[in-house]
Coordinates of C-alpha atoms and ligand atoms in Angstrom, one line a residue:
X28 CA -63.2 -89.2 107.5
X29 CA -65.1 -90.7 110.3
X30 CA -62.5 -90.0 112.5
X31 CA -62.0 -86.0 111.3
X32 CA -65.1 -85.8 111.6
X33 CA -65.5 -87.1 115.2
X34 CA -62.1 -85.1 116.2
X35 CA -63.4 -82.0 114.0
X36 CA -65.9 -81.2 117.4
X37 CA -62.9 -81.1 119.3
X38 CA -61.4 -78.2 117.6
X39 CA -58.1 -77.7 119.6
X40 CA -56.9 -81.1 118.4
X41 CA -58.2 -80.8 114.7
X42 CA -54.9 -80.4 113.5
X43 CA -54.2 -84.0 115.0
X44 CA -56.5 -85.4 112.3
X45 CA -55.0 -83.2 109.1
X46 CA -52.2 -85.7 109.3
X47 CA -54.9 -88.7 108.6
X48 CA -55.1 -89.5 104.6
X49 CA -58.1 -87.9 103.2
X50 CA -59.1 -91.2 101.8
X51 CA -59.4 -93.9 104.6
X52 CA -57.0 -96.9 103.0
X53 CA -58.6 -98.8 100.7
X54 CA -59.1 -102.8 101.3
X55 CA -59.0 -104.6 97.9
X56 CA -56.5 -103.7 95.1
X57 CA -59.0 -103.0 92.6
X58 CA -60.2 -100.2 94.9
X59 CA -57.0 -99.3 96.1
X60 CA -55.9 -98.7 92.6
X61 CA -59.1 -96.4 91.1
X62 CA -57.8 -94.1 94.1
X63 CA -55.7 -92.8 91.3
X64 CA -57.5 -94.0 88.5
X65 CA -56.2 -96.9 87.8
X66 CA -57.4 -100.8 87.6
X67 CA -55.9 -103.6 89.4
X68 CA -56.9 -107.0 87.1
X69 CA -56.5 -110.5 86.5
X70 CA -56.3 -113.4 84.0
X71 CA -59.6 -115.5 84.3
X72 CA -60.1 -118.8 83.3
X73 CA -63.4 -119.7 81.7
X74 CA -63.4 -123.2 83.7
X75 CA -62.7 -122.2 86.2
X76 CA -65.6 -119.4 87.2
X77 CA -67.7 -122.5 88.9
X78 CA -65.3 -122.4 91.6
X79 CA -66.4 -120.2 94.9
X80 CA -63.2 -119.6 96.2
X81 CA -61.5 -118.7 93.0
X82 CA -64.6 -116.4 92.1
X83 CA -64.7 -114.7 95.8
X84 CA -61.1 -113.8 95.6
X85 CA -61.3 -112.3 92.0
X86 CA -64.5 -110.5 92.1
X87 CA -63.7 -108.9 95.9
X88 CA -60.2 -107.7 94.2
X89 CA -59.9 -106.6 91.2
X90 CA -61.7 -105.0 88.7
X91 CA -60.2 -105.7 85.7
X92 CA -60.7 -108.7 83.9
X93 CA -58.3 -110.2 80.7
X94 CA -59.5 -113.8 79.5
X95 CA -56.0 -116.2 80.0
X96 CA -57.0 -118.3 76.7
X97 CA -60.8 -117.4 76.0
X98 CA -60.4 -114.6 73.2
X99 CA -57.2 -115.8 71.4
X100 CA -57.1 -117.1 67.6
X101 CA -57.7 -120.9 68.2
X102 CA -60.8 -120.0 70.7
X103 CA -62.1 -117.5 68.8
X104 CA -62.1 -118.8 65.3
X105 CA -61.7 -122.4 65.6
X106 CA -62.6 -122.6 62.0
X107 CA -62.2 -120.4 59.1
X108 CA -64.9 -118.3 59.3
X109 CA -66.9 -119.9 62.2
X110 CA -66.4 -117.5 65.3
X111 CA -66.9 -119.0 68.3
X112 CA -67.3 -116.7 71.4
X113 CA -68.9 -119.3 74.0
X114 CA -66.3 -119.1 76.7
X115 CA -64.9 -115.5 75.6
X116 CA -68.5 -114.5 76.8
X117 CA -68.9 -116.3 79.8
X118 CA -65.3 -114.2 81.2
X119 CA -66.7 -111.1 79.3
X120 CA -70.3 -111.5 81.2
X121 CA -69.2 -112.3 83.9
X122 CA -67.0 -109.6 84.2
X123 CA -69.3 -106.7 83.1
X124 CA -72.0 -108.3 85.5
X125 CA -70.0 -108.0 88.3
X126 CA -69.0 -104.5 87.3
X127 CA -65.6 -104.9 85.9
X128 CA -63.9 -103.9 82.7
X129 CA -62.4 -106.2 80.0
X130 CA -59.0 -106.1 78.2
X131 CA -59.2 -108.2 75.1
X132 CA -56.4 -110.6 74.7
X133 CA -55.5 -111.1 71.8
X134 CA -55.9 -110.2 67.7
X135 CA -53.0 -111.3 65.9
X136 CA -49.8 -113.6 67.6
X137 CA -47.7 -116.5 66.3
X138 CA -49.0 -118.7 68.7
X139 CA -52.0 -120.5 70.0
X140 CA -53.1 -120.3 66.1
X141 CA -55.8 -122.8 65.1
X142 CA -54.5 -125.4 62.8
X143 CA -56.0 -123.8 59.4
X144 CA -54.3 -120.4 60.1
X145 CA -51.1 -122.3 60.7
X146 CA -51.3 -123.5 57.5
X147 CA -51.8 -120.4 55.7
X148 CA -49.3 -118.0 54.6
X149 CA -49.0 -115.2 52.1
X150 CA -51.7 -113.4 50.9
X151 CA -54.3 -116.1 52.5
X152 CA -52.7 -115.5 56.0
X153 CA -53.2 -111.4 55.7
X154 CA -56.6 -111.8 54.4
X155 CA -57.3 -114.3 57.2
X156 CA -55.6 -112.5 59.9
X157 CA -57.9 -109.1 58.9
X158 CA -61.1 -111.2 58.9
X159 CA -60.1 -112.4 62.3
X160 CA -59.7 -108.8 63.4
X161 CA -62.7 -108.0 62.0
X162 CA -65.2 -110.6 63.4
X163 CA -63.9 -110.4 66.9
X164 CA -64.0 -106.7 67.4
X165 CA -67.0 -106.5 65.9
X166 CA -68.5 -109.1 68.5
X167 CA -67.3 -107.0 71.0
X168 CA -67.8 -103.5 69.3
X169 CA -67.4 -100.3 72.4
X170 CA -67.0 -103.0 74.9
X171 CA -63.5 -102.9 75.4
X172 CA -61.5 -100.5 76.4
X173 CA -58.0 -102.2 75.4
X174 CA -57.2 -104.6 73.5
X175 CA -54.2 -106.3 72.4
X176 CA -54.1 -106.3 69.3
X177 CA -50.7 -107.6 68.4
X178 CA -48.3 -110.1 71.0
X179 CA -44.9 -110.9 70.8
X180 CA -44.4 -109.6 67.5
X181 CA -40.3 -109.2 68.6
X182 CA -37.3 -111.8 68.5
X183 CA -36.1 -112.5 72.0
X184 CA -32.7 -111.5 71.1
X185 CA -31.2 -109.2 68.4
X186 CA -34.1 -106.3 68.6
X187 CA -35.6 -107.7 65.4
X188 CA -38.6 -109.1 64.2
X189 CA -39.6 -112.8 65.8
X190 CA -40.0 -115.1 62.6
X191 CA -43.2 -116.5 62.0
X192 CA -46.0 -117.3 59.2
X193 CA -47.3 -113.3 59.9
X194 CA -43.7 -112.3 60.1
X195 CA -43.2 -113.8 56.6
X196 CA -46.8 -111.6 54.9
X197 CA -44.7 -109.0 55.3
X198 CA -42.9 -106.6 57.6
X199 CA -46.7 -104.1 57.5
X200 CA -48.3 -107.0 59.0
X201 CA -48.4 -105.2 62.6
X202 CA -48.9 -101.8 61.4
X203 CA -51.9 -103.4 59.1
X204 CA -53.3 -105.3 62.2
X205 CA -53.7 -101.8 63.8
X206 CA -55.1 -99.9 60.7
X207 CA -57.7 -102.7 60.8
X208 CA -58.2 -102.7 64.5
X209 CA -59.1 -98.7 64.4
X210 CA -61.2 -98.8 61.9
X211 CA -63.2 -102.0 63.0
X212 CA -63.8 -100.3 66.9
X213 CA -63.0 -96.7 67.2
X214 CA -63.8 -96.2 70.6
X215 CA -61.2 -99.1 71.7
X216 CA -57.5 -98.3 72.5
X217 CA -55.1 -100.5 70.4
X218 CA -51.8 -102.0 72.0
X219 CA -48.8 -103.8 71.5
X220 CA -47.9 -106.4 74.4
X221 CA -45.0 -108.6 75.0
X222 CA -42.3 -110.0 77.4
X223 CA -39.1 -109.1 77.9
X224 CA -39.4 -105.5 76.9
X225 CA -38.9 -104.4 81.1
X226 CA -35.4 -103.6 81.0
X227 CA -34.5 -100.5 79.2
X228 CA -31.0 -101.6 77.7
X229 CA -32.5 -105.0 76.0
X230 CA -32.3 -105.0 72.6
X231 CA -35.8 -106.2 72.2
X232 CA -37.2 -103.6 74.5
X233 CA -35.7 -100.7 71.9
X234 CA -36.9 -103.5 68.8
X235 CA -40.6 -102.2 70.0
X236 CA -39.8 -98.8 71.1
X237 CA -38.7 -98.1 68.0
X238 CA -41.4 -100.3 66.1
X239 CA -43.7 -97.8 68.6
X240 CA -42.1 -94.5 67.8
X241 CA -42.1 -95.1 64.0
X242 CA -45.8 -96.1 64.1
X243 CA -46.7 -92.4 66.2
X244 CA -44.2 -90.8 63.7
X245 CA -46.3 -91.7 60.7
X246 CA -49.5 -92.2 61.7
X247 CA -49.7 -95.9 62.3
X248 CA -52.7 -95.5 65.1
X249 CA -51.3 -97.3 68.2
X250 CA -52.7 -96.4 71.6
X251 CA -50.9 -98.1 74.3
X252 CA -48.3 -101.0 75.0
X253 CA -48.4 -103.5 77.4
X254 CA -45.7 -104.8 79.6
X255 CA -46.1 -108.7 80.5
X256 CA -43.6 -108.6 83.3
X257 CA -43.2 -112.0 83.6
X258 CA -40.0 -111.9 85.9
X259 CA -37.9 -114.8 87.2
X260 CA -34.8 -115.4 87.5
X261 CA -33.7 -115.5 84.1
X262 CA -35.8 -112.3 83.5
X263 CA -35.5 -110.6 86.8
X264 CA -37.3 -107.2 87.7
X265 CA -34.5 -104.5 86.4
X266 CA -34.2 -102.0 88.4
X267 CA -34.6 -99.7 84.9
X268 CA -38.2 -100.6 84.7
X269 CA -39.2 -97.5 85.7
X270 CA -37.7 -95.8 83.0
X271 CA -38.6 -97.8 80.4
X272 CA -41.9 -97.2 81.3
X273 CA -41.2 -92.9 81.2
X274 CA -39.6 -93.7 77.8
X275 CA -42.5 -95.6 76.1
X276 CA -45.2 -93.0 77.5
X277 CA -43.0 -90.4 76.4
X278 CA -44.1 -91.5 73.2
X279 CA -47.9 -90.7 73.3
X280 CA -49.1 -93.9 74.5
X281 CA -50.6 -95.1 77.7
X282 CA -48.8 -98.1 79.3
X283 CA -49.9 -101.1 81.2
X284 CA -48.8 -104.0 83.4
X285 CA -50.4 -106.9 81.6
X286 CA -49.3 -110.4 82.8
X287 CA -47.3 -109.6 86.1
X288 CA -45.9 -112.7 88.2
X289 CA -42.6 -112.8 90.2
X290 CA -41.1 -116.1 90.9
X291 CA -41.2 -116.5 94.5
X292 CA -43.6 -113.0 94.9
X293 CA -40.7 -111.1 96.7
X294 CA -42.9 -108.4 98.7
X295 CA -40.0 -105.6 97.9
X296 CA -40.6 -106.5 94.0
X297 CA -44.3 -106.5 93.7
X298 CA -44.6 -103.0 95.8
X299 CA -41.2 -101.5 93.8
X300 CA -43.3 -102.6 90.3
X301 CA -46.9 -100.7 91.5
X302 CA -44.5 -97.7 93.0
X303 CA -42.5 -97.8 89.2
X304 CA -46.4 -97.6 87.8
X305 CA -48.0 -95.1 90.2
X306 CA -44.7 -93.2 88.9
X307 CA -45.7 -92.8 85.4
X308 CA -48.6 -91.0 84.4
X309 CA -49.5 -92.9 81.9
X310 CA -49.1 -96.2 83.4
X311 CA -53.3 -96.5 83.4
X312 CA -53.2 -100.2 85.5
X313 CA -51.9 -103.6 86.6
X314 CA -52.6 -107.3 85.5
X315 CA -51.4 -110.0 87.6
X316 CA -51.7 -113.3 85.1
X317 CA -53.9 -115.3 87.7
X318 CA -54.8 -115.2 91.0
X319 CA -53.9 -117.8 92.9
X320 CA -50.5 -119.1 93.0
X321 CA -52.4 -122.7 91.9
X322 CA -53.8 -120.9 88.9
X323 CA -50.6 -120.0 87.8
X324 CA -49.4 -121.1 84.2
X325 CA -45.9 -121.2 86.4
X326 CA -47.5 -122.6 89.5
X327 CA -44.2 -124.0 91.1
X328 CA -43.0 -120.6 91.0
X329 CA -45.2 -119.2 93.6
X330 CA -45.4 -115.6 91.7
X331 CA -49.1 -114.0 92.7
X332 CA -50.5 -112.6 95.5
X333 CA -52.9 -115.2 96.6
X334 CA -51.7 -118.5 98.0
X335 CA -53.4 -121.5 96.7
X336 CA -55.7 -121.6 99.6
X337 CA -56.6 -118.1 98.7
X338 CA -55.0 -116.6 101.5
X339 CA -53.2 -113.4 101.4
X340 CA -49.4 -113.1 100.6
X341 CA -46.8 -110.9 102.2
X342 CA -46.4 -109.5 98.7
X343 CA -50.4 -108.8 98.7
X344 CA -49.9 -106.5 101.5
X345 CA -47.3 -104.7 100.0
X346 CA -49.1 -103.8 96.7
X347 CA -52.1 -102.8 98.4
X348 CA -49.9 -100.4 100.7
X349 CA -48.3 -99.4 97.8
X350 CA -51.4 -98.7 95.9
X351 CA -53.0 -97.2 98.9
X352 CA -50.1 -94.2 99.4
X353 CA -50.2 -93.0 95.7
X354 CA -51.2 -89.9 95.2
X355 CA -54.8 -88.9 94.6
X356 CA -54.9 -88.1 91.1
X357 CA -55.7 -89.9 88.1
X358 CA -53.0 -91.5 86.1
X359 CA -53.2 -89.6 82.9
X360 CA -54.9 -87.0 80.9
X361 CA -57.9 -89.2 80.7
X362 CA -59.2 -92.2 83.1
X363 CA -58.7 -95.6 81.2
X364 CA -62.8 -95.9 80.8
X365 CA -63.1 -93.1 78.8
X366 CA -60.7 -93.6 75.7
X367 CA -62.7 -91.1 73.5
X368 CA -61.5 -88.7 75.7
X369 CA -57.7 -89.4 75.3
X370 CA -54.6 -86.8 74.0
X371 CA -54.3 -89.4 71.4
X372 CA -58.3 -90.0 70.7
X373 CA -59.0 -93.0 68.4
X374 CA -59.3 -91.6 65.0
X375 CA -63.1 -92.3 64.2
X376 CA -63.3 -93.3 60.4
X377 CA -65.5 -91.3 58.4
X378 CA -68.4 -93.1 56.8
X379 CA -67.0 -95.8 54.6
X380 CA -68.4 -94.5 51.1
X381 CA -70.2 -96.6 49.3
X382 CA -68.0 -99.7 47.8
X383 CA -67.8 -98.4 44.4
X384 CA -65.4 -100.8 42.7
X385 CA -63.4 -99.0 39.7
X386 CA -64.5 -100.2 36.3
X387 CA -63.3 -103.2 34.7
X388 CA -60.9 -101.6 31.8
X389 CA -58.9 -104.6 31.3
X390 CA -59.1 -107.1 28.2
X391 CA -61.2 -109.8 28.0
X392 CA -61.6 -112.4 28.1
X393 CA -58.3 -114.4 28.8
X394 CA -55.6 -111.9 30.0
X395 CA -56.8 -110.3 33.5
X396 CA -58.5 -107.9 34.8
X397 CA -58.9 -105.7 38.0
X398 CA -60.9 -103.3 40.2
X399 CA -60.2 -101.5 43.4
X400 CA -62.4 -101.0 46.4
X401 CA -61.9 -98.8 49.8
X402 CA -61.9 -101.4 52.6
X403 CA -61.4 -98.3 55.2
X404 CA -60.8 -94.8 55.5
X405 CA -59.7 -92.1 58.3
X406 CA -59.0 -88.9 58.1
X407 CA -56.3 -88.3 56.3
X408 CA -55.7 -92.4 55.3
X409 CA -57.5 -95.2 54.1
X410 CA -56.8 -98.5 53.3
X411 CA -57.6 -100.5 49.7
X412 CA -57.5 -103.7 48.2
X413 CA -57.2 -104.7 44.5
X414 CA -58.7 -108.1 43.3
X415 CA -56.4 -109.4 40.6
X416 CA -58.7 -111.9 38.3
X417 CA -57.6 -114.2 35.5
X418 CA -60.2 -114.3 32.5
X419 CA -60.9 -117.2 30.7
X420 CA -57.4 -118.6 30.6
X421 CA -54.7 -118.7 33.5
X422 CA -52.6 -115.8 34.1
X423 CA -48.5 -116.8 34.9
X424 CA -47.8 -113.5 35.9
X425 CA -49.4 -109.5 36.4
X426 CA -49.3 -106.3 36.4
X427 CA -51.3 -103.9 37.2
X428 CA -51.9 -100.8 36.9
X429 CA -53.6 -96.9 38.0
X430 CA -53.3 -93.0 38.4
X431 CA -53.7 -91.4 41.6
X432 CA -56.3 -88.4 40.7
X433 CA -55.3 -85.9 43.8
X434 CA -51.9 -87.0 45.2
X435 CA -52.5 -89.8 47.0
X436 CA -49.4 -91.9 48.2
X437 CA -49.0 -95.3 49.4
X438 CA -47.4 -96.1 53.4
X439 CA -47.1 -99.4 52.9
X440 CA -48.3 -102.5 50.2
X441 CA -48.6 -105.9 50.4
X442 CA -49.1 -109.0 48.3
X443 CA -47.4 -106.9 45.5
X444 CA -44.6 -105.2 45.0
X445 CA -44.9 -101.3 43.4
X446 CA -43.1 -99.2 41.6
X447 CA -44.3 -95.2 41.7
X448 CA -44.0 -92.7 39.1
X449 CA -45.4 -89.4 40.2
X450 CA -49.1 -90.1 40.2
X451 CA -49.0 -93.6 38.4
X452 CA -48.2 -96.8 40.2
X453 CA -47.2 -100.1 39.1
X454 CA -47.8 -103.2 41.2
X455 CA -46.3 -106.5 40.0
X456 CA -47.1 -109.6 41.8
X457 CA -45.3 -111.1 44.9
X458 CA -43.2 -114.3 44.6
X459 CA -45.6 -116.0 45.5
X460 CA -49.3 -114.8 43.9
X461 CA -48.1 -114.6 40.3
X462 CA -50.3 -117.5 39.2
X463 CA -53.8 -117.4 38.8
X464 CA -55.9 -120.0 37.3
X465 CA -58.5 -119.4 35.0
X466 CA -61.6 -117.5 36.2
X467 CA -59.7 -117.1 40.0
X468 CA -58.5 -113.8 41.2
X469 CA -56.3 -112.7 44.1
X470 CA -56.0 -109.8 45.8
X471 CA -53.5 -107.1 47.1
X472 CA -53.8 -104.1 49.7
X473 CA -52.4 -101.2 50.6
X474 CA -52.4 -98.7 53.0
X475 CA -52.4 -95.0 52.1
X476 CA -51.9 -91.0 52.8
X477 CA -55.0 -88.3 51.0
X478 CA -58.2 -89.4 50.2
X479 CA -59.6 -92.6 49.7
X480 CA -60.0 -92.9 45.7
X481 CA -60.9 -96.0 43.5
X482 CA -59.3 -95.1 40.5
X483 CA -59.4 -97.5 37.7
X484 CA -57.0 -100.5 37.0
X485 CA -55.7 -101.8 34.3
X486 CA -53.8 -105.5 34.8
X487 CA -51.4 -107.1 32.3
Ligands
9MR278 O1 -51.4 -118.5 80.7 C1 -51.7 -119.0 79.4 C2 -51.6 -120.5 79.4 O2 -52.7 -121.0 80.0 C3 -51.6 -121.0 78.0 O3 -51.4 -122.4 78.0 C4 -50.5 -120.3 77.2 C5 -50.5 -120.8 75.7 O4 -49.8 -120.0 74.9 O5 -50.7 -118.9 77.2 C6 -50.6 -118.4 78.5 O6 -50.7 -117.0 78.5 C7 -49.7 -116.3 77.8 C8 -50.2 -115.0 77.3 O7 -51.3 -115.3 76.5 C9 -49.2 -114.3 76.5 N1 -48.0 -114.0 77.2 C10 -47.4 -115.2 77.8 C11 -48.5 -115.9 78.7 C12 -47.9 -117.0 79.4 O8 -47.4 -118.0 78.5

């Protein structure tokens, strides 16, 4: 501008200038990128924001921040119950003090569980896995403006469902992770992440696209999926990655870059990846997962931009040329900051009614009795649970019982399974809840279409 300026005095030669980029090129990625709206980020270790160098490089470059460890399951909730946010702060803080953004990472995943959720399964594993929902998105209530809510959900082969103690609650466990997510922060987009979803023709890449489209078909709120994009040889950068990014934005969600490393950091790769992104509207930003080649959790590979001196790469240059010739424009119908603007907006819940538990009509005591209660609601949805309770002697076995008043329907149910009849349902208990001892109760939940009722139960 400078420069147009300078030659703008000059007159006869103006035209000289016109061919100059409005913008003077951008020196950092995370600049580079907001040039069309989108963030550049970075996995941050907790232990490791003592160090200058590390610090100098990821503060001057990016600006977008997702803790590598910090606000997963075993960090977060290291006991049942006991939420522990120590080092999930200190990456959060230190983020937002040095003005960058925050993707949370992550809700609900098979892995990196601590030891008491490993051991849980059934209805105690559901519960738990809400609760975790719950406590950490409320710490971090209209702070975030993505977070993952649940990773690697999908086998690496077959396009099915990976196996796991979630897997096993139930095939709603995701789609009940995300009712639960919306409901516990509005303003936050929800995501699905995982690896080896790049290429368009894997089958686990159309296992989640069509997990994805299903959820928008029926109202499942999901507002964005992630791509790790950890390539290597074995998992090379397909040359379809483009397109498998169209298709999954197609669907009404934004898309992301999440974890990105190339083994050996080709220059070609990295700046064919940002153009694939800068392609797709909705592709809202990048993540590389570290940034020094030494901070790596595949350090021999050499995949980032940053050498582990901290000097720049070949394929640094190229992304930030890449980033810097995008067009000016942002990426999609609303700038990733501002998610209560979005096509697909967060469905605020209306005010959760009063908890008005239905009335106890079942016999007592001995037998069992039951009551329902709204846990959330939405427009158009909400989500219940029914607590099952033996009376004074144990229960091998129940059934319970209610009448919708004004044609509500169930999505989906778990810890139970139902049978419907018009506007009465039947829920008998799952395999593996059946038995209550005396004066102990369990619970089941569902997920449903109308208006959230509390109708009262009757258990047998
Ligand atoms: O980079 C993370 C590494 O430090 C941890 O030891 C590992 C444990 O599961 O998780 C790594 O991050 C993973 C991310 O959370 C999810 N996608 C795969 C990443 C690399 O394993």
């Amino acid at each position: 501008m400078l420069l147009a300026g300078a030659l703008g005095v000059l007159g006869a030669i103006t035209a000289v200038a016109v061919s100059v980029p409005a913008d003077a090129a951008a020196s950092t990625l995370g600049a580079a990128a907001a040039q069309s709206g989108r963030y550049f980020g970075t996995a941050i270790s907790a232990n490791k924001l003592g160090d200058s160098a590390y610090t100098t490089i990821a503060n001057r470059e990016f600006n977008m921040v997702t803790a590598e460890n910090e606000m997963k399951i075993d960090a977060t909730e290291p006991n049942q119950n006991q939420f522990n946010f120590t080092n999930a702060d200190r990456i959060y803080n230190w983020a937002v003090q040095n003005g960058k953004q925050v993707r949370g990472h992550t809700l609900a995943w098979y892995a990196q569980q601590p030891g008491w959720m490993q051991s849980l399964s059934g209805s105690a594993l559901r519960q738990a896995m809400i609760n975790h929902i719950n406590g950490v998105m409320a710490h971090y209530k209209g702070k975030i403006p993505y977070w993952d809510v649940v990773n690697e959900a999908y086998a690496d082969s077959g396009g099915g469902r990976r196996d796991s103690n979630l897997q096993r609650t139930g095939n709603d466990w995701i789609e009940v992770a995300f009712r639960t997510a919306r409901a516990a922060d509005p303003a936050a987009k929800l995501c699905y992440n995982d690896y080896n979803t790049d290429n368009w023709t894997w089958a686990k890449t159309q296992g989640v696209y069509n997990m994805v489209k299903d959820f928008k078909s029926r109202g499942v709120p999901i507002d964005c999926v992630g791509f790790q994009s950890h390539f290597n040889s074995g998992s090379p950068y397909p040359s379809n990655y483009r397109q498998t990014l169209q298709n999954f934005a197609a669907l009404g969600v934004d898309v992301a870059i999440t974890e990105l490393d190339v083994e050996g950091a080709s220059a070609t790769t990295y700046a064919n990846i940002v153009n694939d992104c800068l392609a797709v509207p909705r592709c809202v930003g990048i993540t590389t997962w570290g940034v020094r080649d030494s901070d790596s959790w595949r350090s021999s590979q050499t995949p980032l931009l940053f050498d582990g001196n901290g000097n720049k790469k070949p394929a640094y240059t190229a992304v930030l040329n890449a980033l810097n010739s995008a067009p000016n424009t942002s990426p999609s119908p609303t700038p990733p900051v501002s998610p209560s603007a979005s096509p697909t907006p967060p469905v605020s819940p209306s005010p959760t009614p009063p908890v008005s538990p239905s009335p106890d009509t079942s016999p007592q005591p001995g037998g069992c009795s039951a009551t329902m209660r709204t846990i959330n609601s939405w427009p158009g949805g909400f989500q219940s649970e029914v607590t099952v309770s033996a009376g004074s002697s144990a229960v091998n076995g129940w059934t319970v019982n209610w009448t919708w008043p004004g044609g509500q329907t169930i999505s989906s149910l778990w810890n139970g399974t139902q049978s419907v009849s018009g506007s009465s349902v039947t829920v008998r208990n799952a395999p593996y809840n059946g038995s209550i001892a005396a004066g102990s109760s369990t619970t089941l939940g569902f997920t449903a279409n109308g208006t959230a009722a509390t109708p009262s139960v009757t258990c047998s």
